[in-house]
Tab-separated table of C-alpha atoms in Angstrom:
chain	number	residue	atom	x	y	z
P	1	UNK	CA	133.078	119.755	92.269
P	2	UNK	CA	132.489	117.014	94.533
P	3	UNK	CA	133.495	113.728	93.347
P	4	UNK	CA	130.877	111.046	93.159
P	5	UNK	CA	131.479	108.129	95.927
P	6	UNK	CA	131.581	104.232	94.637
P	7	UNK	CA	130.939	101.795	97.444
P	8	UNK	CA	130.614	97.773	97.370
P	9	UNK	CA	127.428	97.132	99.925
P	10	UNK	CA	127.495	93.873	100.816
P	11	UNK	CA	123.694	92.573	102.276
P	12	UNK	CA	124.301	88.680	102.739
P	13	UNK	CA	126.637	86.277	102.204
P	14	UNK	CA	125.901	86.036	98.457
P	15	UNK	CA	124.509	89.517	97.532
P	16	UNK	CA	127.269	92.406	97.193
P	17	UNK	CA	126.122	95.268	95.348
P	18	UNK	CA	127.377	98.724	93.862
P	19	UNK	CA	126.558	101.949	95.284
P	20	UNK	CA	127.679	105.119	93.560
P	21	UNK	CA	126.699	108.347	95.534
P	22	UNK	CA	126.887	111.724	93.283
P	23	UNK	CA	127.069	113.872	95.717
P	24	UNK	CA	130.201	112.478	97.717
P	25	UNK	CA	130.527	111.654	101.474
P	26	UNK	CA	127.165	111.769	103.253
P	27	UNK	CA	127.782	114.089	106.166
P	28	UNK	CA	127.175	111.760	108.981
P	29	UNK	CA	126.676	107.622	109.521
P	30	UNK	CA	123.038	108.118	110.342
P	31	UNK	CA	122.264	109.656	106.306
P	32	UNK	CA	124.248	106.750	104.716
P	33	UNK	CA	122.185	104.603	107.091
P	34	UNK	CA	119.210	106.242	105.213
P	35	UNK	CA	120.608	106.295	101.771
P	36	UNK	CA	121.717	102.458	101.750
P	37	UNK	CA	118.193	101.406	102.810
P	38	UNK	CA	116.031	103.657	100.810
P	39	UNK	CA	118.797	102.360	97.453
P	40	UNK	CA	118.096	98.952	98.426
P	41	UNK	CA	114.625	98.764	99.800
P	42	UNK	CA	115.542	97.327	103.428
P	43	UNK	CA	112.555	97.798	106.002
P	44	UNK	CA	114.720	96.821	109.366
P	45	UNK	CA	117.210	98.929	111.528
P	46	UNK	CA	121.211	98.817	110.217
P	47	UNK	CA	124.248	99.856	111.060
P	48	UNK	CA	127.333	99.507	108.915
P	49	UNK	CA	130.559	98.106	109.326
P	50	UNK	CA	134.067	98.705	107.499
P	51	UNK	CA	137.433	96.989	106.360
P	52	UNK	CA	139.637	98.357	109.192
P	53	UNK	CA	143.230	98.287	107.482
P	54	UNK	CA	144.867	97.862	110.851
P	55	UNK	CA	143.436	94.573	111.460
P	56	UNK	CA	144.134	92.919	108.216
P	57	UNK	CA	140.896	94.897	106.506
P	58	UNK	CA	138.552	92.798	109.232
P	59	UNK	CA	135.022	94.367	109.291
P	60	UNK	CA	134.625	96.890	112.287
P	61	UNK	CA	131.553	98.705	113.627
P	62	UNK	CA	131.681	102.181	111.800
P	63	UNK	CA	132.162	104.605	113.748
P	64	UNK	CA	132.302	107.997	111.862
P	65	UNK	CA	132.273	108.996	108.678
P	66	UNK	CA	135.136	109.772	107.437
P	67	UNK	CA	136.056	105.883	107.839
P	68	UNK	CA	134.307	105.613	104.086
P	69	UNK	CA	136.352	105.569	101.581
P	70	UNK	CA	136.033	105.632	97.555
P	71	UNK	CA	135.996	101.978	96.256
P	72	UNK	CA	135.227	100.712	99.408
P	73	UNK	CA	133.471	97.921	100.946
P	74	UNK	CA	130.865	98.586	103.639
P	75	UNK	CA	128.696	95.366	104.959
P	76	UNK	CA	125.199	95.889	106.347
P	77	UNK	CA	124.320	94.535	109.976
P	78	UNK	CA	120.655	94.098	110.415
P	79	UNK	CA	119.287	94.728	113.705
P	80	UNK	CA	116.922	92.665	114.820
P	81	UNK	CA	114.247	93.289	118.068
P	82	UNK	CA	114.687	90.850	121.245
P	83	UNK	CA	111.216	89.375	119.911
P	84	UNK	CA	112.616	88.544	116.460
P	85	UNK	CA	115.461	87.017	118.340
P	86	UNK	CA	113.284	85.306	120.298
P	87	UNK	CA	111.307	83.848	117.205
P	88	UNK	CA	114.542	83.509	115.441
P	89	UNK	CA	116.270	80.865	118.264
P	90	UNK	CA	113.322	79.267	118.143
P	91	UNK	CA	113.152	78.386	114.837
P	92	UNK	CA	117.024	77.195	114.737
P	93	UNK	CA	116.333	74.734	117.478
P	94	UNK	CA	113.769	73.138	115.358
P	95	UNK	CA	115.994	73.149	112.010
P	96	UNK	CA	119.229	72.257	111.319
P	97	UNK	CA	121.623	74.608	112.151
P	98	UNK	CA	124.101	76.130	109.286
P	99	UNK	CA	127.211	77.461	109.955
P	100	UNK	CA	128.097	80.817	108.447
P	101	UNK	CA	131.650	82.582	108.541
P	102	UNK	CA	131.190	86.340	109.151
P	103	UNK	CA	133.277	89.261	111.326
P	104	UNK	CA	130.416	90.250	112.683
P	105	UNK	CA	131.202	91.349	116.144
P	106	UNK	CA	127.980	90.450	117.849
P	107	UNK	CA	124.800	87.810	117.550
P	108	UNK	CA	122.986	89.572	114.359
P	109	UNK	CA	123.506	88.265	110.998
P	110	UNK	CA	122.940	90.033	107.601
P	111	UNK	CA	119.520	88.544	105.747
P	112	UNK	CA	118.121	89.393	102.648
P	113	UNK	CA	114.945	92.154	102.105
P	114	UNK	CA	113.129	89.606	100.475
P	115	UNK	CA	110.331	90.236	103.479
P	116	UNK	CA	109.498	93.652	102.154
P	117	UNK	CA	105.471	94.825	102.274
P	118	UNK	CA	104.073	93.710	98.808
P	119	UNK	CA	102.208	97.215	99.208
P	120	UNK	CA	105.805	98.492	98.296
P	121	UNK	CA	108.163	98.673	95.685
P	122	UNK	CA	111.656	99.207	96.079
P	123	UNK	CA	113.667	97.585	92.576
P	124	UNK	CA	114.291	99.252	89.383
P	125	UNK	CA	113.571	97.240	86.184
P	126	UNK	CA	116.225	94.622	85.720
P	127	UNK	CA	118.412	94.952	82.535
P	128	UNK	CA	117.728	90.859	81.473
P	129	UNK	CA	114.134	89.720	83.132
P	130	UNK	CA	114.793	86.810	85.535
P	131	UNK	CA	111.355	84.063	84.837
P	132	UNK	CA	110.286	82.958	87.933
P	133	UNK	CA	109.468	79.341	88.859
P	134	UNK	CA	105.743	78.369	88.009
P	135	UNK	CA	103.792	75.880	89.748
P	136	UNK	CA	105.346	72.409	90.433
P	137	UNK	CA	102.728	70.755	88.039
P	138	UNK	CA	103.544	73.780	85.004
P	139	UNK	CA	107.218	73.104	85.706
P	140	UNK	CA	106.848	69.268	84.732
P	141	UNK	CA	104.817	69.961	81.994
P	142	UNK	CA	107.285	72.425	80.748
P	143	UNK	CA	110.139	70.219	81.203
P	144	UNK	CA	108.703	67.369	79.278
P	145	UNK	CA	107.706	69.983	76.581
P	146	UNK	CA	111.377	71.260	76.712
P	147	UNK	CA	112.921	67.976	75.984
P	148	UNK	CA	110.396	67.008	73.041
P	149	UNK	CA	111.374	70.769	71.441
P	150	UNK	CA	114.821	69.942	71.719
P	151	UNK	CA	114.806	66.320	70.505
P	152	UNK	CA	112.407	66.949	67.668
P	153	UNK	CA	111.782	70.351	67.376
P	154	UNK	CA	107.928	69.837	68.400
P	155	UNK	CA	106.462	73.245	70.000
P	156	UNK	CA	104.205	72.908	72.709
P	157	UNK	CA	100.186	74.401	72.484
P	158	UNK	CA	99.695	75.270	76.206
P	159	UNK	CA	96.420	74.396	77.529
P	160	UNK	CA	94.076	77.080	78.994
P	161	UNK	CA	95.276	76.141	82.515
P	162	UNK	CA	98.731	76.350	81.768
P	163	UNK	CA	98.892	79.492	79.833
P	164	UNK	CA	96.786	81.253	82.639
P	165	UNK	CA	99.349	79.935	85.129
P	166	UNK	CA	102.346	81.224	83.472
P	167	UNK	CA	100.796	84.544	82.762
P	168	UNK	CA	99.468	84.980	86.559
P	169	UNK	CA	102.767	84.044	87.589
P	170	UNK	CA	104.516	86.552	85.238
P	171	UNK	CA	102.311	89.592	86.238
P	172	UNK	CA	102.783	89.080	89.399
P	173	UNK	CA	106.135	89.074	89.152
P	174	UNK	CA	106.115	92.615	86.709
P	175	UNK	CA	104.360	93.863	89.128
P	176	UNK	CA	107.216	93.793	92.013
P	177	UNK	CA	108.937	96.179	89.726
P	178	UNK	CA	106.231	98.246	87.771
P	179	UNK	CA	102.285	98.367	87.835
P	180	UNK	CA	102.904	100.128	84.413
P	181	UNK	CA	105.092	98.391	82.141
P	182	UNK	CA	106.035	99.507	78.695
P	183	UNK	CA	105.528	97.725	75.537
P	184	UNK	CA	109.506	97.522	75.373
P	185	UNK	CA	108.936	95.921	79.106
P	186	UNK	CA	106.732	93.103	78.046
P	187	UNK	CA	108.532	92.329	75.188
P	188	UNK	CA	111.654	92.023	77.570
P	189	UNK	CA	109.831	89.831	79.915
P	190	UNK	CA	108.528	87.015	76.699
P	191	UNK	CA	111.692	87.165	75.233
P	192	UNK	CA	112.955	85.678	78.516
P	193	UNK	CA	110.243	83.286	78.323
P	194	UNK	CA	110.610	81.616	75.515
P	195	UNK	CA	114.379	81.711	75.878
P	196	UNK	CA	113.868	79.996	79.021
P	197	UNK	CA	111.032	77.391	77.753
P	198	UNK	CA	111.707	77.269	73.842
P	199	UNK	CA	109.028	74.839	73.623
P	200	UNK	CA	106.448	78.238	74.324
P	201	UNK	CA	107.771	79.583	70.638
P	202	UNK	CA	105.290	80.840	68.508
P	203	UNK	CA	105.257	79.761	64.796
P	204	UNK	CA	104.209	82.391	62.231
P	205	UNK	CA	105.113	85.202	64.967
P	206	UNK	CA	107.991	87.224	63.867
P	207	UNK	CA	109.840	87.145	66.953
P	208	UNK	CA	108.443	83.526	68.538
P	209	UNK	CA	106.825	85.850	71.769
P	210	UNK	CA	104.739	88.629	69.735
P	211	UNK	CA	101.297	86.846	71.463
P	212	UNK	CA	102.626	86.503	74.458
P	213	UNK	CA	103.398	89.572	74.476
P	214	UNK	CA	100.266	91.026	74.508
P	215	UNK	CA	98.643	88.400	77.024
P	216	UNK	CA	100.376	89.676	79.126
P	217	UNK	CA	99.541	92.841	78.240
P	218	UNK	CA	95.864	92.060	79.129
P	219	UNK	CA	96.927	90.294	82.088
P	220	UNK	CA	98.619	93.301	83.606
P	221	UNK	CA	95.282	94.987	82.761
P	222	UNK	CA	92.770	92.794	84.508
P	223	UNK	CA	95.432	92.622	87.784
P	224	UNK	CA	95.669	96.541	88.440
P	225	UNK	CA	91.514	96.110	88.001
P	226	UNK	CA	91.815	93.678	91.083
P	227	UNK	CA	93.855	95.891	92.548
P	228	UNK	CA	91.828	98.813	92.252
P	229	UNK	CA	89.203	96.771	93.458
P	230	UNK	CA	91.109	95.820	96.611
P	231	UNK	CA	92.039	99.769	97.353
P	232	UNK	CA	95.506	99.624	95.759
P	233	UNK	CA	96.778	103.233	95.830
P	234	UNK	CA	99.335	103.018	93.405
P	235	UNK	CA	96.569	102.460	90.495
P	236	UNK	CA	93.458	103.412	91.981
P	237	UNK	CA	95.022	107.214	91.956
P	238	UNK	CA	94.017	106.731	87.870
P	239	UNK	CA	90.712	105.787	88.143
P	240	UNK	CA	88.510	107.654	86.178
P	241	UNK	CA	86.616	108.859	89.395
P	242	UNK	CA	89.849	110.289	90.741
P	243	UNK	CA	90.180	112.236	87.565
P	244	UNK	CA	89.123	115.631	87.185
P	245	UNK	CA	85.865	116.453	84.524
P	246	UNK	CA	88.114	117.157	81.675
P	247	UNK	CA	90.495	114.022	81.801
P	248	UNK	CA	87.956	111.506	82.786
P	249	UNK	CA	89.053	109.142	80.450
P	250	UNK	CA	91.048	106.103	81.328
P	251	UNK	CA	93.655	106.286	79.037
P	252	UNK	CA	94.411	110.010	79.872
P	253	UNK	CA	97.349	111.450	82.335
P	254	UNK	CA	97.955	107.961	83.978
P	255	UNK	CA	100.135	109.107	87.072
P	256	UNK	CA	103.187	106.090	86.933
P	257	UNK	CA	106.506	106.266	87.766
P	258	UNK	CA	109.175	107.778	86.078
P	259	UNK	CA	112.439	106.183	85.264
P	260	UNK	CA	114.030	105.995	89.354
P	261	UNK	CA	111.150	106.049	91.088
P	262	UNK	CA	110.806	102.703	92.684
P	263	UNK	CA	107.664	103.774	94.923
P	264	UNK	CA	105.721	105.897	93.375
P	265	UNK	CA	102.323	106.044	95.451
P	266	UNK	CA	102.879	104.180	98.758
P	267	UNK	CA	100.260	102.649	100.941
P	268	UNK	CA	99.356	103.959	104.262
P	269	UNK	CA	101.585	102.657	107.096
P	270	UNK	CA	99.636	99.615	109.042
P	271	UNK	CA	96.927	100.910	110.942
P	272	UNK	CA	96.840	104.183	109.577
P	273	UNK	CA	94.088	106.065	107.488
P	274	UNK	CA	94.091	109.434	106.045
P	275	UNK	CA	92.055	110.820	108.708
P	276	UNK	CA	94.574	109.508	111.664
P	277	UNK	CA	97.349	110.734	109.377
P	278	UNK	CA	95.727	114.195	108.819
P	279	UNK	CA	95.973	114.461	112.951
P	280	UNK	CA	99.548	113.696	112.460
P	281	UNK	CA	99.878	116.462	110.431
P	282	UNK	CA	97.980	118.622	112.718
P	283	UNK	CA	100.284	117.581	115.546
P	284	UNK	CA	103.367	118.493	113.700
P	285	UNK	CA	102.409	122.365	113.186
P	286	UNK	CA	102.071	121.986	116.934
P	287	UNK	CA	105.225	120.276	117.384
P	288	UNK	CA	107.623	122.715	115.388
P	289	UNK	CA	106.232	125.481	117.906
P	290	UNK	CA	108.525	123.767	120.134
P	291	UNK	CA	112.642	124.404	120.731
P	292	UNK	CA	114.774	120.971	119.915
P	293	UNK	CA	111.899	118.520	118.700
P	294	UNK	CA	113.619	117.665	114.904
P	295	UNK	CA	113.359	114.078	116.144
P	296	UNK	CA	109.737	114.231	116.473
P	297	UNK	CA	108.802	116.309	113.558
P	298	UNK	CA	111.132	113.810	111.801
P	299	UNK	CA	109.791	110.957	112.755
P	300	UNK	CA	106.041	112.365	112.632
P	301	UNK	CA	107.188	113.230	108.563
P	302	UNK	CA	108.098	109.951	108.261
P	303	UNK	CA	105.249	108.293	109.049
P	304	UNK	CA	102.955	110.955	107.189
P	305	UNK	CA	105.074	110.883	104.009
P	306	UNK	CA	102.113	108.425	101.885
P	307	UNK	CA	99.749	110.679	103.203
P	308	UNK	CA	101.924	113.539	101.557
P	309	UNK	CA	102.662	111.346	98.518
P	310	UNK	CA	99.116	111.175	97.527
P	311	UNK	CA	98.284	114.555	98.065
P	312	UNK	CA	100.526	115.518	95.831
P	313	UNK	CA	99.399	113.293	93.164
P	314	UNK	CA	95.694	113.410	93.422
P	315	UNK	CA	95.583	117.402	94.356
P	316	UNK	CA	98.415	118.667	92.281
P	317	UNK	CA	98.001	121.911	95.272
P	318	UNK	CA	99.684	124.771	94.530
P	319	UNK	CA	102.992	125.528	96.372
P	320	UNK	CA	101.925	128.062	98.288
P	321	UNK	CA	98.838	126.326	99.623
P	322	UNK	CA	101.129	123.584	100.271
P	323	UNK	CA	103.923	124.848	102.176
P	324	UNK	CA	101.182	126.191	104.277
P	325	UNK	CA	99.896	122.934	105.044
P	326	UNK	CA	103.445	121.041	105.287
P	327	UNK	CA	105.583	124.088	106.638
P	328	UNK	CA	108.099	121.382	107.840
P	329	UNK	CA	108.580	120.009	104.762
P	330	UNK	CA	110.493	123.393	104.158
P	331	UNK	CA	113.025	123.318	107.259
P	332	UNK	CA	116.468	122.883	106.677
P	333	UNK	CA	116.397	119.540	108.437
P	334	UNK	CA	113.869	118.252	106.076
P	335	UNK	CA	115.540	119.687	103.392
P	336	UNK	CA	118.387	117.587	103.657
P	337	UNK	CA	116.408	114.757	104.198
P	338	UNK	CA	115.129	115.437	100.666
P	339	UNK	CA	118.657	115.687	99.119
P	340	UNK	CA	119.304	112.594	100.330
P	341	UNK	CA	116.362	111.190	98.178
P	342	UNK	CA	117.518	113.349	95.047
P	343	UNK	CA	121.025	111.632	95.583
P	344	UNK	CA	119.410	107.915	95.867
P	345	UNK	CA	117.446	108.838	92.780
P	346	UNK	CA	120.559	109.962	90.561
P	347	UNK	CA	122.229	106.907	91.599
P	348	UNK	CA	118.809	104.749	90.544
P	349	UNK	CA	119.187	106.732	87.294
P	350	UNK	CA	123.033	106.005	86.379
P	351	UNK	CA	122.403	101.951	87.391
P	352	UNK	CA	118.949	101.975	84.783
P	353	UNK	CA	121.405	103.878	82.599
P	354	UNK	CA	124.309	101.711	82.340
């Protein structure tokens, strides 16, 4: 039995983070390439460097696989396009310039995937809910409100305007890592509220957050409604006019994610539409006519894969009628591709686990 592979992944100069791989060694750079961005949500190009133990464990460009070792630390080099350089120079020479102490061994620098399309999701539910920072105005009201609690125990009864600004500010936040939450998820998330602003306690509630609770629980409601509205995928895949004649009721087989899965119903690449992606698909029966093309039926699966997603979801086709449509899907190649994603998902599953 294969053992399962623990890696530190290092993706700035303050963010170092634990990869565990069930399935072992990937079998080439180019997969772990794939399997570090798709764990961690990272939308540019990488490549991967390692502690070389002949130079006093310096980081050196990878080179093959077998340099990875159990327990060991890997950093990730973003690459970045000669027009993001270009962008990126010129915003230095109009800032101050901060000096940062890497090995890289060439002009690119690690950054954060903060960036990432808000179309996508790409985190796991966090074990302790981080509150984000509200409006500069809420923030000094809260502050004031904080000190009064704490000098004189005096609670605080948020004002319309307030209350709608924290809750606006929370959802939005929920929503980076579910458009679903649970009841267990809410609770997590005012917990952490009024831990953070004790001056937001409820008296008479049994846990000081109970109505918060379910404000947000309403809030959450009326945002997927705006996003349905807007043509949000993810939620408007469970509108009752997507739904077949016996479910159409809105409370009945909500398609959400389950436990690991991070991105459930993606958006459409920019630019694309189901119709331009349905050619795509047409081209790629064409294209696996033809001897050595797995780069272009690759890349052409790539690009297709929401238009997949949400055929899957909305269709539920039958596998027969679906190989038939996506015979690529079913090619070793592809197949492998798809292990990789199993993998990612197990290790999703043992970090929501522990």
């Amino acid at each position: 039995m294969t053992s399962p592979l623990r890696l530190r992944i290092i993706l700035g100069e303050d963010d170092a983070r634990k990869l565990i791989l069930p399935a072992g060694t990937p079998v080439s750079i180019e997969d772990l390439c794939h399997t570090v961005k798709t764990s961690f949500g990272l939308q540019q190009d990488i490549r991967l460097q390692y502690q070389d133990e002949d130079f006093g464990n310096e980081f050196m460009n990878m080179s093959d696989v077998s340099e990875v070792k159990d327990k060991g630390t890997l950093k990730v080099i973003f690459l970045q396009s000669p027009q993001e350089e270009n962008v990126r120079t010129s915003q230095s020479q109009a800032t101050e310039s901060v000096s940062i102490s890497s090995a890289d061994t060439d002009d690119t620098e690690p950054i954060s995937s903060s960036g990432s399309s808000p179309s996508s999701r790409h985190w796991v539910w966090p074990s302790v809910f981080t509150v984000p920072q509200f409006s500069y105005e809420a923030e000094f009201e809260l502050e004031k409100a904080n000190t009064a609690c704490a000098n004189g125990g005096t609670l605080l009864n948020p004002s319309p305007k307030l209350k709608s600004q924290i809750l606006e500010r929370l959802a939005e936040e929920i929503y980076k890592f579910k458009a679903y939450p649970t009841d267990s998820d809410l609770t997590d998330v005012a917990e952490a509220l009024v831990k953070k602003h004790p001056c937001l306690r409820e008296q008479g509630s049994f846990n000081g957050c109970y109505g918060w609770k379910i404000s947000l629980k309403y809030k959450m409601a009326n945002l997927r409604t705006k996003l349905r509205g807007l043509g949000c995928t993810e939620v408007t895949i469970n509108s009752i006019k997507n739904k077949s004649g016996d479910n159409r009721q809105a409370a009945f087989n909500v398609k959400k994610p389950k436990r690991a899965e991070v991105n459930y119903c993606p958006q459409h690449p920019k630019g694309q539409t189901s119709e331009s992606l349905e050619q795509e698909r047409v081209a790629i029966l064409s294209e696996l006519t033809k001897r050595n093309n797995d780069s272009v039926v690759s890349a052409k699966m790539e690009k297709t894969f929401s238009y997949r997603r949400q055929e899957v979801l909305q269709g539920q086709p039958m596998v027969a009628d679906f190989k038939s449509r996506w015979p690529a899907l079913f090619t070793v190649r592809e197949a492998s591709v798809v292990k990789m994603h199993l993998d990612v998902a197990c290790n999703l599953c043992f970090v929501v686990q522990n």
